[in-house]
Short mmCIF file of C-alpha atoms and ligand atoms in Angstrom, two decimals:
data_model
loop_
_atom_site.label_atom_id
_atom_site.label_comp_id
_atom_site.label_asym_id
_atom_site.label_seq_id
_atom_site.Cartn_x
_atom_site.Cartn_y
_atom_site.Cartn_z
CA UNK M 1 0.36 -20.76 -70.49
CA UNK M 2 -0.40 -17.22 -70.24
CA UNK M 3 -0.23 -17.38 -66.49
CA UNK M 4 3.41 -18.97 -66.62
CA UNK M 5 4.37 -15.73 -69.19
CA UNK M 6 2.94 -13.39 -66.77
CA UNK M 7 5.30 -15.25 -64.01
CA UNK M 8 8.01 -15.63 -65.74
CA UNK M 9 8.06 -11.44 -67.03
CA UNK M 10 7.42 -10.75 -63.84
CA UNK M 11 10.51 -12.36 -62.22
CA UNK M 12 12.83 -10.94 -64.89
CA UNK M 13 11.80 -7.57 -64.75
CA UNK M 14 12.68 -7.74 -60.78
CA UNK M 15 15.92 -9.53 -62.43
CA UNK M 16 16.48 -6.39 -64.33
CA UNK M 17 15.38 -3.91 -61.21
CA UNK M 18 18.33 -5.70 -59.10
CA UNK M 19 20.57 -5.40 -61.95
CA UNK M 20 20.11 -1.73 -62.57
CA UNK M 21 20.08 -1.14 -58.51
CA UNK M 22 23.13 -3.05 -58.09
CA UNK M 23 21.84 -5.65 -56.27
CA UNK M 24 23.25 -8.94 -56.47
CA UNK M 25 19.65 -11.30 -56.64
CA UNK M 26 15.79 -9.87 -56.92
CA UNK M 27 15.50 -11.40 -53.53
CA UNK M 28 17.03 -8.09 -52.39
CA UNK M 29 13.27 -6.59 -53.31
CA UNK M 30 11.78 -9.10 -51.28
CA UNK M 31 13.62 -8.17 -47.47
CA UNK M 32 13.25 -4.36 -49.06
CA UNK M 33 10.00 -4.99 -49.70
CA UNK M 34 9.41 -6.61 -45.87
CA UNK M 35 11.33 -3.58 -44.05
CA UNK M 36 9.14 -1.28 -46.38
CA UNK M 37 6.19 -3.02 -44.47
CA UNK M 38 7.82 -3.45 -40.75
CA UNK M 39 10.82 -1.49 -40.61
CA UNK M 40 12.59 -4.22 -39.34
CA UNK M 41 15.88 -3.36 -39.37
CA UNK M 42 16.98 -0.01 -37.93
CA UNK M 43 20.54 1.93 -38.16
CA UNK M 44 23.20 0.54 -35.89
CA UNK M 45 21.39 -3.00 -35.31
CA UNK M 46 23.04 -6.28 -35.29
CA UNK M 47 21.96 -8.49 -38.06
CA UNK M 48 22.43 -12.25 -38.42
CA UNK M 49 21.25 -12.98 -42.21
CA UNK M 50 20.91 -16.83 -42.61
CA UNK M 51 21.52 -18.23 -45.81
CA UNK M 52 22.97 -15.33 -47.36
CA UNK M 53 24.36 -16.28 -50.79
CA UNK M 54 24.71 -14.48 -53.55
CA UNK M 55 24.29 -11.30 -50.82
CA UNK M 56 21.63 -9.53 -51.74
CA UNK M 57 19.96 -9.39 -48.69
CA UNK M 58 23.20 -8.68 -46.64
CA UNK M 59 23.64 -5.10 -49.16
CA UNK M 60 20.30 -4.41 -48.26
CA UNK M 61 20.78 -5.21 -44.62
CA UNK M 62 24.16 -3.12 -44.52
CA UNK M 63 22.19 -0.34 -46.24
CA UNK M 64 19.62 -0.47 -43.06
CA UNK M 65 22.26 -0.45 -40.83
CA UNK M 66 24.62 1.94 -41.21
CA UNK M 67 28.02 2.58 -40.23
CA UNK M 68 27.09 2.13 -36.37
CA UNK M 69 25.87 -1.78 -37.41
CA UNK M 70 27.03 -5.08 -37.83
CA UNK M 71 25.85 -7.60 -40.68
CA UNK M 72 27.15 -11.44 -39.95
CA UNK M 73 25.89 -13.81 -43.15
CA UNK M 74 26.16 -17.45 -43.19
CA UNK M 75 25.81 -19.92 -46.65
CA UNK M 76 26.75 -23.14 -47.40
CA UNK M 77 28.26 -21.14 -50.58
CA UNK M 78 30.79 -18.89 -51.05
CA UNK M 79 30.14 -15.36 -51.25
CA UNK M 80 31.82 -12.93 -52.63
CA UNK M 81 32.36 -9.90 -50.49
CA UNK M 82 29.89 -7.34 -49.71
CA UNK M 83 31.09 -4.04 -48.14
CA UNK M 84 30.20 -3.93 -44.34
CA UNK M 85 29.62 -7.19 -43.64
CA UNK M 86 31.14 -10.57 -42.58
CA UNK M 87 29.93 -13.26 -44.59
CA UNK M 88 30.82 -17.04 -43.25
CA UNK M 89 30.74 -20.06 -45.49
CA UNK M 90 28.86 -22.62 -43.68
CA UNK M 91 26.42 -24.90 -42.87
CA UNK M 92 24.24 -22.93 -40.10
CA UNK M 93 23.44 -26.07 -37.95
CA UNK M 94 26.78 -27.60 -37.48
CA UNK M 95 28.40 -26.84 -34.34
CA UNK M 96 31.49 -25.73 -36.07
CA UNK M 97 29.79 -22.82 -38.61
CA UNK M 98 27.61 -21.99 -34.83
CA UNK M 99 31.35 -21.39 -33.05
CA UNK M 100 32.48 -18.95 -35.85
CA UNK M 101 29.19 -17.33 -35.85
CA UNK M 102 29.09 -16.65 -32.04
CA UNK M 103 33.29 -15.62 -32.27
CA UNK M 104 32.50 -12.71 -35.08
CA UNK M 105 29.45 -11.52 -32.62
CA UNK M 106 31.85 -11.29 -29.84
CA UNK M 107 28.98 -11.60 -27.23
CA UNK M 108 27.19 -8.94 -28.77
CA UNK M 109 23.36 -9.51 -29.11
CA UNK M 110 21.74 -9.86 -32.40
CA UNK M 111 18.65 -6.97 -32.89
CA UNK M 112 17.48 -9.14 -35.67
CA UNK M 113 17.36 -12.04 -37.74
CA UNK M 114 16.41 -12.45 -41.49
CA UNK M 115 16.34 -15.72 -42.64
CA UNK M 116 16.11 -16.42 -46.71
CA UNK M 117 17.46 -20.38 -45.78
CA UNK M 118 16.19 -22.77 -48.40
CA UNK M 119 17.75 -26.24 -48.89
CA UNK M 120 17.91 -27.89 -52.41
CA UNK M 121 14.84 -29.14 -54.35
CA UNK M 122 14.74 -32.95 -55.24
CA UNK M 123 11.50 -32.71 -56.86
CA UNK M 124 9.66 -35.29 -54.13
CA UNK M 125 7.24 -32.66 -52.50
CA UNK M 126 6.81 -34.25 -48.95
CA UNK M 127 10.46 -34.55 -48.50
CA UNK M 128 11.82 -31.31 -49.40
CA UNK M 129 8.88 -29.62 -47.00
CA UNK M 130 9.95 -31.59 -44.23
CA UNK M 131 13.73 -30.75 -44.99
CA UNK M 132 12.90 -27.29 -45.22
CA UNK M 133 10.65 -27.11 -42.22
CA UNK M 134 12.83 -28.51 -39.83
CA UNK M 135 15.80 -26.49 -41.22
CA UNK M 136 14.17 -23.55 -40.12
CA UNK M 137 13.25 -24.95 -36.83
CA UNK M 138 16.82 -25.76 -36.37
CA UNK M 139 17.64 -21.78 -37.24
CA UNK M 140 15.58 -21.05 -34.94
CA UNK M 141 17.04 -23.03 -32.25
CA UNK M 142 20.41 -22.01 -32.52
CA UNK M 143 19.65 -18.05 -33.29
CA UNK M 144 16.60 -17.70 -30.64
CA UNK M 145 19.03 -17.31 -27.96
CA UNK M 146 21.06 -14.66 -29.48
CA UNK M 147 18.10 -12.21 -30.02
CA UNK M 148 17.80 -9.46 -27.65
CA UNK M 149 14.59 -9.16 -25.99
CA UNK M 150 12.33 -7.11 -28.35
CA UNK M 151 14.36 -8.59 -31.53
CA UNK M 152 12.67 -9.67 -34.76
CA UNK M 153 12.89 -12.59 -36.87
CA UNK M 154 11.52 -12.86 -40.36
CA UNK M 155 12.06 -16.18 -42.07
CA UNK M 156 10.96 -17.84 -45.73
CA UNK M 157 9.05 -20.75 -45.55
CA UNK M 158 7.30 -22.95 -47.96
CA UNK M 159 3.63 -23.34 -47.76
CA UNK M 160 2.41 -26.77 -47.15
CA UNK M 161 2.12 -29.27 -44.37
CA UNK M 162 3.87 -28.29 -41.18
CA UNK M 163 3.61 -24.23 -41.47
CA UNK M 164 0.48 -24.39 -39.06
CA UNK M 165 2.53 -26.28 -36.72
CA UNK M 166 5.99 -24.61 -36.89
CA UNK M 167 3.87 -21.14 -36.24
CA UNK M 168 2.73 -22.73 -33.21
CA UNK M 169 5.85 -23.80 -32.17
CA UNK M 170 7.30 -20.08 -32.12
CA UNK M 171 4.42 -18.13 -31.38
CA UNK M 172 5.10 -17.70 -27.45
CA UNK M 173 8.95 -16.31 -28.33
CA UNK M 174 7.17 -12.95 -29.74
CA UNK M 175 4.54 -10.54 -29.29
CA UNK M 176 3.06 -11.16 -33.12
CA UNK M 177 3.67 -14.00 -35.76
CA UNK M 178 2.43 -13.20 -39.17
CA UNK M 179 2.82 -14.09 -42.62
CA UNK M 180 3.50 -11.70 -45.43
CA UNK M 181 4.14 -11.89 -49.28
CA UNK M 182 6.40 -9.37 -50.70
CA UNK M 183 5.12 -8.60 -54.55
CA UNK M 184 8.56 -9.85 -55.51
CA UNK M 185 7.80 -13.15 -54.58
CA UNK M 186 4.41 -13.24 -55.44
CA UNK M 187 3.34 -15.62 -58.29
CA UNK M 188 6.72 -17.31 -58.29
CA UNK M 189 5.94 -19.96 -55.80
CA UNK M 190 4.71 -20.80 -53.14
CA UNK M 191 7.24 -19.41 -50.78
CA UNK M 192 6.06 -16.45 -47.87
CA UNK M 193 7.81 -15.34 -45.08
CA UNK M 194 6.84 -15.29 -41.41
CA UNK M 195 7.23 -12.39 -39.55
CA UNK M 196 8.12 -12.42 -36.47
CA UNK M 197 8.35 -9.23 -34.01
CA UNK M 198 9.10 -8.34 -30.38
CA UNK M 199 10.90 -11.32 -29.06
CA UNK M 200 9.54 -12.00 -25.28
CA UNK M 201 12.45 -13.99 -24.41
CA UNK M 202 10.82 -14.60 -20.59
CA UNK M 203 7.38 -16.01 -22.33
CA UNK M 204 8.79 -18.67 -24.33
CA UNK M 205 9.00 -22.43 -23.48
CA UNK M 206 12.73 -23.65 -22.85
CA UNK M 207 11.90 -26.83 -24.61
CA UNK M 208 13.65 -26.52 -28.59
CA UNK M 209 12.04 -25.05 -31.35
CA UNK M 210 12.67 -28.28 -33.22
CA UNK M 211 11.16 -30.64 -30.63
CA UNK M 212 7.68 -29.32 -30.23
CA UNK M 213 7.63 -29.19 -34.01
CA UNK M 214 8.98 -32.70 -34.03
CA UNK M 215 6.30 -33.39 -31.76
CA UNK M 216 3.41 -31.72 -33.31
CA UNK M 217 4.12 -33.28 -36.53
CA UNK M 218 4.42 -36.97 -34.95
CA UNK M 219 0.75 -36.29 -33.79
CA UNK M 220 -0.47 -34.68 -36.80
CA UNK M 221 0.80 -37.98 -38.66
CA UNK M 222 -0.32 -40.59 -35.86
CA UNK M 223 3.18 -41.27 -34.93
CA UNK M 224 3.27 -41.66 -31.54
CA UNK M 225 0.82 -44.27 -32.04
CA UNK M 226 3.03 -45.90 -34.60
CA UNK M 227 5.26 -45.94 -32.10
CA UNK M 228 3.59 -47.73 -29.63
CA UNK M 229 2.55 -50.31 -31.88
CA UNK M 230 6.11 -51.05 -32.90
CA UNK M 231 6.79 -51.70 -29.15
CA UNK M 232 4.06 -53.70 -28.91
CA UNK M 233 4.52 -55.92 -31.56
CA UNK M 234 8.26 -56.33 -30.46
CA UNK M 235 7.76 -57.28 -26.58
CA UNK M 236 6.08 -60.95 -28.01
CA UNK M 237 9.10 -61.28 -30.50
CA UNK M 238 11.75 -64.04 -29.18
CA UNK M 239 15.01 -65.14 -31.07
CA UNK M 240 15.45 -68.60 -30.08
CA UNK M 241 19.18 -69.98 -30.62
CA UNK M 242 19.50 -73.12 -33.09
CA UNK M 243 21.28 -76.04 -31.42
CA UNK M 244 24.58 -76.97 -32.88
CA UNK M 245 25.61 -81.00 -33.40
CA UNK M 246 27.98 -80.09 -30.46
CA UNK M 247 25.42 -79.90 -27.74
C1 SAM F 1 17.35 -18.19 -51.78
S1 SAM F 1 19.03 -18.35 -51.37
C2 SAM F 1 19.32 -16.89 -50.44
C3 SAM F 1 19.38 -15.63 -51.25
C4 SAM F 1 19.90 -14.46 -50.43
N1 SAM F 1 18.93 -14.07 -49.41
C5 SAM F 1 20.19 -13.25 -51.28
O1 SAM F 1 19.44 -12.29 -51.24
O2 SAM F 1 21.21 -13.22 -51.96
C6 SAM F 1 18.98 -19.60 -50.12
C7 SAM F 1 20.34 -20.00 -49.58
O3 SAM F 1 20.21 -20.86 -48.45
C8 SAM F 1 21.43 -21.57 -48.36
N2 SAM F 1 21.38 -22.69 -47.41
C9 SAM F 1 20.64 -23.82 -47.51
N3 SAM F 1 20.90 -24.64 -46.46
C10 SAM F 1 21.80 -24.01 -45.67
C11 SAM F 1 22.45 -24.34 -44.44
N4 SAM F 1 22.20 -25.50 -43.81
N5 SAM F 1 23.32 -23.47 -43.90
C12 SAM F 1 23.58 -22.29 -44.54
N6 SAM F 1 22.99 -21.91 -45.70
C13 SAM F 1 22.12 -22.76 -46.27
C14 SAM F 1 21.67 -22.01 -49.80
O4 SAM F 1 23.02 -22.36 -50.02
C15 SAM F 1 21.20 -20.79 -50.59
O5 SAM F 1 22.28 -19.99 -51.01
#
């Protein structure tokens, strides 16, 4: 009980903190909190901020960049406008929300990436990790190519199974992969964010982002050996045709 007090003061006086700041969410501490630490972002950079809705992060992220940069955010939600940047309503892995993305760049590179992307709860653990694991994967996968070689890419993800795995997966894209828990999101759940810095586009695989995850998690699970049971079982299964009084 006390514990959930302590939580639940501690988000609302971040609450408060964004209020007074003029921020639009507390998660605005959180990427402040993460530059603080890896200074990121820096003036005049090209910023893609996934899952940008209400905008907090994209006012900090204009902040960072200046007049000289360039803030694109993408949401499935509408968002209302935040001074400096161009904020898309979308969802970031359909081709059609990719197209308008890669039109506002205009073939410019992005310098970095900052990913707050969660999908919604439905309460059944397993599920929702998976959905959120391979929705970053898929982020990845479209936005890898657009980073500039030396680019960073920090991204929320939840703990639980698949984290080890989905590190491993993007590990040879960058020099370092860490994770890091900003003191605004501490105690609140179980939510950190990888950082990821120096992107080494020559060094990484070609293969997707999403398939060696895929992958890794089909042989954490055993699936490739379901798999080749199911085939198995199916080459001795014959349909045989009933005759009809005809024939
Ligand atoms: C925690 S909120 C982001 C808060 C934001 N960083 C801020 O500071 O205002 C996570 C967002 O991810 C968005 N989201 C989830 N799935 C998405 C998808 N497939 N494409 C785009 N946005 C998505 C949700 O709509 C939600 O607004």
């Amino acid at each position: 009980m006390a514990e959930h007090w302590i939580e639940n003061h501690k988000r609302d006086s971040w609450r408060r903190q964004a209020k007074a700041s003029g921020y639009r969410a507390r998660s605005a501490f959180k990427l402040k909190q993460i530059q603080d630490r890896f200074g990121l972002i820096r003036q005049g950079d090209t910023v893609l901020d996934v899952g940008c809705h209400p905008g907090g992060w994209a006012q900090v992220a204009v902040e960072l960049v200046g007049a000289e940069g360039h803030v694109v955010g993408v949401d499935l939600e509408p968002c209302q406008a935040v001074e400096g940047a161009v904020l898309l309503t979308g969802d970031i892995t359909e081709p059609v929300t990719q197209e308008r993305i890669l039109a506002e760049l205009g073939g410019a590179r992005l310098n970095v990436i900052v990913s707050d992307i969660s999908p919604d709860i439905t309460g059944k653990w397993d599920m929702d990790q998976s959905v959120a694991m391979t929705l970053v994967a898929d982020v990845f996968d479209f936005s890898l190519p657009l980073l500039r070689k030396g680019g960073a890419f920090t991204t929320k993800l939840f703990q639980g199974v698949g984290v080890e795995q989905l590190i491993d997966a993007v590990k040879p894209h960058f020099s370092t992969v860490r994770r890091f828990s900003p003191d605004a999101s501490r105690n609140s759940s179980s939510e950190v964010y990888l950082i990821c810095r120096n992107h080494t586009p020559w060094k990484g695989p070609n293969r997707s982002v999403r398939l060696r995850y895929d992958e890794a998690m089909d042989e954490l699970v055993g699936g490739h050996e379901l798999e080749e049971d199911v085939a198995i079982q199916s080459s001795t299964f014959s349909v045989r045709r009933k005759k009809t009084s005809s024939e």
